Amino acid sequence: MAGTIEAYAPAGGPRLADLARFQKVRALSLALAADLSDADASAQSMPDASPAKWHLAHTSWFFETFVLRDHVPGYVAHDSAWAFLFNSYYEAEGDRIARAERGMLTRPSLDHVRAYRAHVDAALAAAWPTLPEPARVLVELGCHHEEQHQELLLTDLLHLFSRNPLAPAAWPARLRFACPQPGPIRWIEGGTGEARIGHAGGGFAFDCEGPEHGVWLHPHALADRLVTNAEWRAFIDDGGYRTAGLWLSDGWAWVRSEGVEAPAYWRRDEAAEFSMRFALDGLGKIDPASPVRHVSYYEADAYARWAGARLPTEAEWETAAAGLDPAAGTFLDGAGAIGTLPAPEGEGLRQMFGDAWEWTASAYLAHPGFRAVEGAVGEYNGKFMSGQFVLKGGSCATPRGHARASYRNFFYPHQRWQFTGVRLAKDL
Amino acid sequence: MAGTIEAYAPAGGPRLADLARFQKVRALSLALAADLSDADASAQSMPDASPAKWHLAHTSWFFETFVLRDHVPGYVAHDSAWAFLFNSYYEAEGDRIARAERGMLTRPSLDHVRAYRAHVDAALAAAWPTLPEPARVLVELGCHHEEQHQELLLTDLLHLFSRNPLAPAAWPARLRFACPQPGPIRWIEGGTGEARIGHAGGGFAFDCEGPEHGVWLHPHALADRLVTNAEWRAFIDDGGYRTAGLWLSDGWAWVRSEGVEAPAYWRRDEAAEFSMRFALDGLGKIDPASPVRHVSYYEADAYARWAGARLPTEAEWETAAAGLDPAAGTFLDGAGAIGTLPAPEGEGLRQMFGDAWEWTASAYLAHPGFRAVEGAVGEYNGKFMSGQFVLKGGSCATPRGHARASYRNFFYPHQRWQFTGVRLAKDL
Amino acid sequence: MAGTIEAYAPAGGPRLADLARFQKVRALSLALAADLSDADASAQSMPDASPAKWHLAHTSWFFETFVLRDHVPGYVAHDSAWAFLFNSYYEAEGDRIARAERGMLTRPSLDHVRAYRAHVDAALAAAWPTLPEPARVLVELGCHHEEQHQELLLTDLLHLFSRNPLAPAAWPARLRFACPQPGPIRWIEGGTGEARIGHAGGGFAFDCEGPEHGVWLHPHALADRLVTNAEWRAFIDDGGYRTAGLWLSDGWAWVRSEGVEAPAYWRRDEAAEFSMRFALDGLGKIDPASPVRHVSYYEADAYARWAGARLPTEAEWETAAAGLDPAAGTFLDGAGAIGTLPAPEGEGLRQMFGDAWEWTASAYLAHPGFRAVEGAVGEYNGKFMSGQFVLKGGSCATPRGHARASYRNFFYPHQRWQFTGVRLAKDL
Amino acid sequence: MAGTIEAYAPAGGPRLADLARFQKVRALSLALAADLSDADASAQSMPDASPAKWHLAHTSWFFETFVLRDHVPGYVAHDSAWAFLFNSYYEAEGDRIARAERGMLTRPSLDHVRAYRAHVDAALAAAWPTLPEPARVLVELGCHHEEQHQELLLTDLLHLFSRNPLAPAAWPARLRFACPQPGPIRWIEGGTGEARIGHAGGGFAFDCEGPEHGVWLHPHALADRLVTNAEWRAFIDDGGYRTAGLWLSDGWAWVRSEGVEAPAYWRRDEAAEFSMRFALDGLGKIDPASPVRHVSYYEADAYARWAGARLPTEAEWETAAAGLDPAAGTFLDGAGAIGTLPAPEGEGLRQMFGDAWEWTASAYLAHPGFRAVEGAVGEYNGKFMSGQFVLKGGSCATPRGHARASYRNFFYPHQRWQFTGVRLAKDL
């Protein structure tokens, strides 16, 4: 993902979206932005993030360009200048505005962008009955693309609001019941020897998820749940952020240059204790029983070393997830405050899907046999294959139904404005 | 000024504002921002600039803090958190948001800021009959302070809109009649020997304008008008931006590192000629007869060297301006497109006031005998006295009546987002 | 390696060095620096590089600290202040001088460092008969450590001399005979299914080379030789450095920000053609038939995409290298000009060892079951396991005998001051 | 100066050097570098500084280029490539090595540079009898130029050695007798009304020192001596470096970003007290009675504000210095440790010349009527006329006889690696 999943192509052959699916996805984006002011939707708080308005427009540009322009005779672009503004990574589609300049676009306004969405949606609905199959494949792709941007819209908004001293809340906090701290981690043994991972067809997937291929697993076990805030607090209290030996070399340099001493958005209370966190419902208390989130790979790796464990590999995680329901768990179902929840009671692996993206120890590189699709749409998941790590499982900000076992999210090891968490693993 | 005129104290004894004056100033600020969207008013396009919303709120904070809080018993702050947000340089008044972070304040909204203004204005009007004299002095000061921010609001908005590929116009262009190119520069001889400059009392002035003091003038002459766009174009065509020997060492480094090849906001047309400029009325043709604007000190100095002349000193300029009407000329009178105008016909010095701030060859340093006033209000024009140059005369973005001969504007030599121009001088 | 191989521990149980081996390694370091001036040996041309003097002293510090200090009763440190100067990454061993500050150490002089080496060598020789086995293991480790620094000394010196407009030569050029361009690449099919890589014991290896473990190979083939300078020139002439679609996203940003248009040290001739290169024998002609060197991972990856191929994985490379003699090939045997040589005639895989380090498509991460050794010596190969890629096979600057199939060198994808080259691979 | 006084032309008509003067100046440069190693002389510790070798070569390049090449028929350049290496600011003389890259020149060696000096000196001595008058003027200029570089050589060496944890001493410390702390500052009233400053002819001067011109003085007094280390310590102890209100805005930003808390080269002792300083004689105790040195303009200005005073203007200083002997005081007379000395007993102004360059409150700008000389030699003192402040009087590192009342040294307000100190002034 990484603000980077800007194009791809289905890895398992054509799949057709239906119009209702399209309309539902489009409606969620609008709902997420419904309470934002024009200013909220226009500001860019860092180069990694984009304004909400940009997400809303860019996802529409995708449908306008690759479906309406290319497959609907006589379609007239909403505004020809906007292709320049709301293109993102598609070098093949010509110039685009520099990523770090997106906050300069105070115009078009949020209302104009909403009108753009309506224009595109109406044109697509009108064209639907006669849309050729390749265009329907692109609509399906565009829906998944938009779901990715729904998550980014939320995490970028969170980052923006975190910079405002007034600590504004996008939505009111949800009622929370005090949850008991989950019991100690139990280790769930994984498979050994040859296994197969990667998308095998039978449903939508991005190109980088395939092809399916063999891997060799070594004796190992996975933690049955995610690391909690209470456990992370113990790491802090034990001097985790001050102990060079726990950190990767690059991670230690990052800790020192950035003055890192806790997960992103953790805040000290008046007693200087880390008991508070900022979220889209504003300032609130850290829930000790819930999974930690907004930690970087460097932090995840250091924590695992401190805990005498390690992070899982992508193959270990993906084989373990094979039989689980990827749509069950704490996901995004609509506009409103979002957050992680304590692990439910029970046996076996829990929280594999939803709650927080799980850092793996695997670099984001091509699966054996991977080939990027030709053309602008195929530009690319492949071009981000250096320096990033794979994350699995989705988060509480991921639209429900978007994740699957083969899904590969990816970020640089220092990034942590996403809902990123930690599951431990160990050798057996 | 320099985004820096954040406090000062009258240099010539108390002067009382009347309520109508206050209300007129306040109304102009609102008028300037009347057509801005919430997003337009919230974005910050560079650390030197501030959002329009911030200017509107900060000027209100000044009245709320130094007049209402300090002099009106029982006044209740509009929102106590805002003092933190909209304070600027006043270290004595406690913490404040980092200058480069002002664009993160998507909330409070523009409408909330307008309500803040109304709250402050109403409170001040209600308190007016019983306001003690020191408070009225501060109101007068606050009016001048706000006038400075009116100019900054316009220049910051211009910078923001210049970054938008859609080239939005804040206001429609005014009708323009083709003006003949003014005749060649005529040299107006200045005084020699002892002279006196600096504010002498008898009207408002900022602390740094005084005290009045003697200087020694050397035989010299000033150009009778400002350098025009056509003359600047000749400088470009003669390779001015590519000739190291014309430039100060720091200026040459700036030209090369920034790739400077024309005044700010000049744009190439389709034939790659510099015939276009961006302004608050959008993209338009450069008027050859009008004064050049948006040039840095480095450029002004290089141009003067190329022309076989030099820049005037502050003392030369100020003594020459002594008998002229500082309210006559091309100034800001209300909301709407602004710009420089060709020199009027006639004899003697023209365009001394208005049109464009004139770079002088004088560093912005203390006048002999200068002392900063005590306290937060007195923080400071004085603290900016290193590395900057003095500019004189006001510009087309300066509210009419704000300028005077002793007025000292100041900016760093590389800055050029203000309406800055050039008058030549030479030794006799 | 990566200027990073600063500690490790044997992965396959103790191995004892003999004194002659130690003395031979120590003598080579001195020989490499024999013709350097004090100034040559003291300058640091970039933060990634270290002065030759520092390499000579740091390798001695290793023996002094971990062998003499810890295992030889009564040993008196040569100069106690030097431990601070010549420590490198060992956080566990206390403070050390910042890496980027090493060029400030104009003292101690090169001659003093040579005296330090003599002091350490004499003490170790005297202690040899009674040295306990753990200390002998550390001597063996120290010899491998010093061999790594011998290569770095050469590549750092090359970088330094490349910055001198006089283009000084460290050694005279060797006689070269015109070599025919090797024939087109032939593809050598590799194994499929389960295979085993990683160090299995039976000889020295660094900790990160183990443990031996299973991998799963997919049908593939490797090129029989390295990519040549002539082939790279065709990539340039075809616009390779100007075609965004060939590059990883990070790579394309690097090409543009650094203005990259050819391998490091390639120079244009008077006709602006890339026919020259700088090397330790000074300026010379590029040999079209020899392997390209000093290319980054980004360049290697882009070249492979342009060629319709890909880079090999570490597992593919290592299994293919299993039966080959790691000490045969173009390696470093003594002081003097170094360089790559054209592929010898013959069938099968050639140039697998020596000539140029081969970039693999594999990130430098832990082998399954890897555990860093405890203590300062064990600090670490492991701590560099993020963001870097594995290189295999050694180069013409690697001391002969230092490389082996399981050897894992690692650098960041933008680095190219090492002797890095390219072998293509493809899916079958 | 500012490492910037790279060319100039006499301001008062031709003055002829004699050969003995030339040879004496040349000998002092060699003597200052006599004890340096090749490495000491080659390292560059920051972009503002140059290697000693570069100073030795650059000053020779000046004589070779402007005297021997231009005025001695048949002169053969020592090495034609060196003109590129050792040119500095003279754009008119073609390309030159980037300033920050001078530390890369490990070759030519220090011995080669000494041979270069000998070659130039011999050629100039041989040509002397027939040297035309313009050439002799240039020799005189070259001698003053070389004296400037003698001071820079020392201050650059001091900076380099200060970065070495071994704290090497260039020369042994001189014997010091305990000096009593001078009595409190006495104020010496200066002149009022018209006065004349600037070089008036009758001896050598750089172009920027003239022309002589009138100024207008306001009632004021100067401190009779320089601020001492003990007085500076009181400023520190009173929280001077932590009190925002004492500092210029740019100065406060500098204090915070650099973590400044004392003059450069002050060091804390084991009790964390600032009782030690580093100098060219190594680490030693701070002498409380001696003038403070190595302070920036920002520090000087803040100190003056804390002391209820201000810095003198150039005109105040220069008129006060008019009758004093510029060759009396603590100056450089030969190789060996240098330092400031307590003010001698007596009445009136002391320490005006020598000890430490005195920051003035005057920006370094053109004197009225100043015109730079044509040609490469005239490139320029003039081109540094933005952003810098004037310093007066010379220092303990200035060759005796080099300073005079009209002498204008100049540095940026943050720079402090020169021997810079403070004399207070106040309004009357």
CSV table of N, CA, C and O in Angstrom, one decimal, chain A residues 35-40 42-45 53 81-82 84-85 97 101 103-108 160-161 163-166 168-169, chain B residues 35-40 42-45 53 81-82 84-85 97 101 103-108 160-161 163-166 168-169:
chain,number,residue,atom,x,y,z
A,35,ASP,N,-18.0,14.8,7.2
A,35,ASP,CA,-17.9,15.9,8.3
A,35,ASP,C,-16.7,16.8,8.2
A,35,ASP,O,-16.4,17.6,9.0
A,36,LEU,N,-15.9,16.6,7.1
A,36,LEU,CA,-14.7,17.4,7.0
A,36,LEU,C,-15.0,18.8,6.4
A,36,LEU,O,-15.9,18.9,5.5
A,37,SER,N,-14.3,19.8,6.8
A,37,SER,CA,-14.4,21.1,6.2
A,37,SER,C,-13.6,21.1,5.0
A,37,SER,O,-12.7,20.3,4.8
A,38,ASP,N,-13.8,22.1,4.2
A,38,ASP,CA,-13.0,22.3,3.0
A,38,ASP,C,-11.5,22.4,3.4
A,38,ASP,O,-10.6,21.8,2.7
A,39,ALA,N,-11.2,23.1,4.5
A,39,ALA,CA,-9.8,23.2,4.9
A,39,ALA,C,-9.3,21.9,5.4
A,39,ALA,O,-8.1,21.5,5.0
A,40,ASP,N,-10.0,21.1,6.2
A,40,ASP,CA,-9.6,19.8,6.6
A,40,ASP,C,-9.2,18.9,5.4
A,40,ASP,O,-8.3,18.2,5.5
A,42,SER,N,-8.2,19.8,2.5
A,42,SER,CA,-7.2,20.3,1.6
A,42,SER,C,-5.8,20.3,2.1
A,42,SER,O,-4.9,20.5,1.4
A,43,ALA,N,-5.6,20.2,3.4
A,43,ALA,CA,-4.3,20.3,4.0
A,43,ALA,C,-3.5,19.0,3.9
A,43,ALA,O,-4.1,17.9,3.9
A,44,GLN,N,-2.2,19.1,3.7
A,44,GLN,CA,-1.3,18.0,3.6
A,44,GLN,C,-0.3,18.1,4.8
A,44,GLN,O,0.5,19.1,4.8
A,45,SER,N,-0.2,17.2,5.7
A,45,SER,CA,0.6,17.4,6.9
A,45,SER,C,2.0,16.8,6.7
A,45,SER,O,2.8,17.1,7.6
A,53,LYS,N,-9.3,15.5,0.1
A,53,LYS,CA,-9.8,16.0,-1.2
A,53,LYS,C,-9.1,15.3,-2.3
A,53,LYS,O,-9.7,14.9,-3.4
A,81,ALA,N,-8.1,19.8,-17.1
A,81,ALA,CA,-7.0,20.2,-16.3
A,81,ALA,C,-6.8,19.3,-15.1
A,81,ALA,O,-5.7,19.2,-14.5
A,82,TRP,N,-7.8,18.6,-14.7
A,82,TRP,CA,-7.8,17.9,-13.4
A,82,TRP,C,-7.0,16.6,-13.6
A,82,TRP,O,-6.5,16.0,-12.6
A,84,PHE,N,-4.2,16.3,-14.7
A,84,PHE,CA,-2.8,16.7,-14.2
A,84,PHE,C,-2.8,16.7,-12.7
A,84,PHE,O,-1.9,16.3,-12.1
A,85,LEU,N,-3.8,17.3,-12.1
A,85,LEU,CA,-3.8,17.5,-10.7
A,85,LEU,C,-4.0,16.2,-9.9
A,85,LEU,O,-3.4,16.0,-8.8
A,97,ILE,N,1.3,16.6,-10.6
A,97,ILE,CA,1.8,17.5,-9.6
A,97,ILE,C,2.7,16.8,-8.6
A,97,ILE,O,2.4,15.7,-8.2
A,101,GLU,N,3.4,18.7,-3.0
A,101,GLU,CA,2.7,20.0,-3.3
A,101,GLU,C,1.2,19.9,-3.3
A,101,GLU,O,0.4,20.8,-3.7
A,103,GLY,N,-0.9,19.9,-1.0
A,103,GLY,CA,-1.6,20.8,-0.1
A,103,GLY,C,-1.8,22.2,-0.6
A,103,GLY,O,-2.4,23.0,0.0
A,104,MET,N,-1.1,22.5,-1.8
A,104,MET,CA,-1.3,23.8,-2.4
A,104,MET,C,-2.6,23.9,-3.1
A,104,MET,O,-3.0,25.0,-3.5
A,105,LEU,N,-3.3,22.8,-3.3
A,105,LEU,CA,-4.5,22.8,-4.2
A,105,LEU,C,-5.7,23.2,-3.3
A,105,LEU,O,-6.6,22.4,-3.1
A,106,THR,N,-5.8,24.4,-2.9
A,106,THR,CA,-7.0,24.8,-2.2
A,106,THR,C,-8.2,24.9,-3.1
A,106,THR,O,-9.3,25.0,-2.7
A,107,ARG,N,-7.9,25.0,-4.4
A,107,ARG,CA,-8.9,24.9,-5.4
A,107,ARG,C,-8.5,23.8,-6.4
A,107,ARG,O,-7.3,23.7,-6.7
A,108,PRO,N,-9.4,23.0,-6.9
A,108,PRO,CA,-10.9,23.0,-6.7
A,108,PRO,C,-11.2,22.7,-5.3
A,108,PRO,O,-10.5,22.0,-4.6
A,160,LEU,N,-2.9,14.6,10.2
A,160,LEU,CA,-3.1,16.0,10.2
A,160,LEU,C,-3.7,16.5,11.5
A,160,LEU,O,-3.2,17.5,12.1
A,161,PHE,N,-4.7,15.9,12.0
A,161,PHE,CA,-5.3,16.3,13.2
A,161,PHE,C,-4.4,16.2,14.4
A,161,PHE,O,-4.5,17.0,15.4
A,163,ARG,N,-1.5,17.1,14.5
A,163,ARG,CA,-0.6,18.3,14.5
A,163,ARG,C,-1.3,19.5,15.0
A,163,ARG,O,-0.6,20.6,15.1
A,164,ASN,N,-2.5,19.4,15.2
A,164,ASN,CA,-3.3,20.6,15.6
A,164,ASN,C,-3.3,20.6,17.1
A,164,ASN,O,-3.8,19.7,17.7
A,165,PRO,N,-2.8,21.7,17.7
A,165,PRO,CA,-2.8,21.7,19.2
A,165,PRO,C,-4.2,21.6,19.8
A,165,PRO,O,-4.3,21.3,21.0
A,166,LEU,N,-5.2,21.9,19.1
A,166,LEU,CA,-6.6,21.8,19.6
A,166,LEU,C,-7.0,20.4,19.7
A,166,LEU,O,-8.1,20.1,20.3
A,168,PRO,N,-8.4,18.2,17.5
A,168,PRO,CA,-9.8,18.0,17.1
A,168,PRO,C,-10.1,16.5,16.9
A,168,PRO,O,-9.3,15.7,16.5
A,169,ALA,N,-11.4,16.2,17.1
A,169,ALA,CA,-11.9,14.9,16.9
A,169,ALA,C,-12.7,14.8,15.6
A,169,ALA,O,-13.5,15.7,15.4
B,35,ASP,N,-13.7,36.8,-0.3
B,35,ASP,CA,-14.0,35.8,-1.3
B,35,ASP,C,-13.2,34.5,-1.1
B,35,ASP,O,-13.2,33.6,-2.0
B,36,LEU,N,-12.4,34.4,0.0
B,36,LEU,CA,-11.6,33.2,0.2
B,36,LEU,C,-12.4,32.0,0.7
B,36,LEU,O,-13.3,32.2,1.5
B,37,SER,N,-12.1,30.8,0.3
B,37,SER,CA,-12.7,29.7,0.9
B,37,SER,C,-12.0,29.3,2.1
B,37,SER,O,-10.9,29.9,2.4
B,38,ASP,N,-12.6,28.5,2.9
B,38,ASP,CA,-11.9,28.0,4.2
B,38,ASP,C,-10.6,27.4,3.8
B,38,ASP,O,-9.6,27.6,4.6
B,39,ALA,N,-10.5,26.7,2.8
B,39,ALA,CA,-9.2,26.0,2.4
B,39,ALA,C,-8.2,27.1,2.0
B,39,ALA,O,-7.0,27.0,2.4
B,40,ASP,N,-8.6,28.0,1.1
B,40,ASP,CA,-7.7,29.1,0.7
B,40,ASP,C,-7.1,29.8,1.9
B,40,ASP,O,-6.0,30.2,2.0
B,42,SER,N,-6.6,28.7,4.9
B,42,SER,CA,-6.0,27.8,5.9
B,42,SER,C,-4.6,27.3,5.4
B,42,SER,O,-3.8,26.8,6.2
B,43,ALA,N,-4.3,27.4,4.1
B,43,ALA,CA,-3.1,26.8,3.6
B,43,ALA,C,-1.9,27.7,3.8
B,43,ALA,O,-2.0,29.0,3.8
B,44,GLN,N,-0.7,27.1,4.0
B,44,GLN,CA,0.5,27.9,4.2
B,44,GLN,C,1.5,27.4,3.1
B,44,GLN,O,1.9,26.2,3.1
B,45,SER,N,1.9,28.2,2.2
B,45,SER,CA,2.7,27.8,1.1
B,45,SER,C,4.2,27.8,1.3
B,45,SER,O,4.9,27.2,0.4
B,53,LYS,N,-6.2,33.0,7.3
B,53,LYS,CA,-7.0,32.9,8.6
B,53,LYS,C,-6.1,33.3,9.8
B,53,LYS,O,-6.6,33.8,10.8
B,81,ALA,N,-7.6,28.8,24.5
B,81,ALA,CA,-6.6,28.0,23.7
B,81,ALA,C,-6.0,28.8,22.6
B,81,ALA,O,-5.0,28.5,22.1
B,82,TRP,N,-6.8,29.8,22.1
B,82,TRP,CA,-6.4,30.4,20.9
B,82,TRP,C,-5.2,31.3,21.1
B,82,TRP,O,-4.5,31.7,20.1
B,84,PHE,N,-2.5,30.6,22.3
B,84,PHE,CA,-1.4,29.8,21.9
B,84,PHE,C,-1.3,29.7,20.4
B,84,PHE,O,-0.2,29.8,19.8
B,85,LEU,N,-2.4,29.6,19.8
B,85,LEU,CA,-2.4,29.4,18.3
B,85,LEU,C,-2.0,30.7,17.5
B,85,LEU,O,-1.4,30.6,16.5
B,97,ILE,N,2.7,28.3,18.5
B,97,ILE,CA,2.9,27.3,17.5
B,97,ILE,C,4.0,27.7,16.6
B,97,ILE,O,4.2,28.8,16.2
B,101,GLU,N,4.3,25.6,11.1
B,101,GLU,CA,3.1,24.6,11.3
B,101,GLU,C,1.8,25.3,11.2
B,101,GLU,O,0.8,24.7,11.5
B,103,GLY,N,0.0,26.0,8.8
B,103,GLY,CA,-0.9,25.4,7.8
B,103,GLY,C,-1.6,24.2,8.3
B,103,GLY,O,-2.5,23.6,7.7
B,104,MET,N,-1.2,23.7,9.5
B,104,MET,CA,-1.9,22.5,10.1
B,104,MET,C,-3.2,22.9,10.8
B,104,MET,O,-4.0,22.0,11.2
B,105,LEU,N,-3.4,24.2,11.0
B,105,LEU,CA,-4.6,24.6,11.7
B,105,LEU,C,-5.8,24.7,10.8
B,105,LEU,O,-6.4,25.8,10.5
B,106,THR,N,-6.3,23.5,10.4
B,106,THR,CA,-7.5,23.6,9.6
B,106,THR,C,-8.7,23.9,10.5
B,106,THR,O,-9.8,24.3,10.0
B,107,ARG,N,-8.5,23.8,11.8
B,107,ARG,CA,-9.5,24.3,12.7
B,107,ARG,C,-8.8,25.1,13.7
B,107,ARG,O,-7.7,24.8,14.1
B,108,PRO,N,-9.4,26.2,14.2
B,108,PRO,CA,-10.7,26.7,14.0
B,108,PRO,C,-10.9,27.1,12.5
B,108,PRO,O,-9.9,27.5,11.8
B,160,LEU,N,0.6,31.6,-2.4
B,160,LEU,CA,-0.2,30.3,-2.4
B,160,LEU,C,-0.8,30.0,-3.8
B,160,LEU,O,-0.6,28.9,-4.3
B,161,PHE,N,-1.5,31.0,-4.3
B,161,PHE,CA,-2.2,30.8,-5.6
B,161,PHE,C,-1.2,30.5,-6.7
B,161,PHE,O,-1.5,29.8,-7.7
B,163,ARG,N,1.3,28.7,-6.6
B,163,ARG,CA,1.7,27.3,-6.6
B,163,ARG,C,0.6,26.4,-7.1
B,163,ARG,O,0.8,25.2,-7.2
B,164,ASN,N,-0.6,26.9,-7.4
B,164,ASN,CA,-1.7,26.0,-7.9
B,164,ASN,C,-1.6,26.0,-9.4
B,164,ASN,O,-1.7,27.1,-10.1
B,165,PRO,N,-1.5,24.8,-10.0
B,165,PRO,CA,-1.4,24.8,-11.5
B,165,PRO,C,-2.6,25.4,-12.2
B,165,PRO,O,-2.6,25.7,-13.4
B,166,LEU,N,-3.8,25.5,-11.5
B,166,LEU,CA,-4.9,26.1,-12.1
B,166,LEU,C,-4.9,27.6,-12.2
B,166,LEU,O,-5.7,28.2,-12.8
B,168,PRO,N,-5.5,30.1,-10.1
B,168,PRO,CA,-6.7,30.8,-9.7
B,168,PRO,C,-6.5,32.3,-9.5
B,168,PRO,O,-5.5,32.8,-9.1
B,169,ALA,N,-7.5,33.1,-9.8
B,169,ALA,CA,-7.5,34.5,-9.6
B,169,ALA,C,-8.4,34.8,-8.3
B,169,ALA,O,-9.5,34.3,-8.2
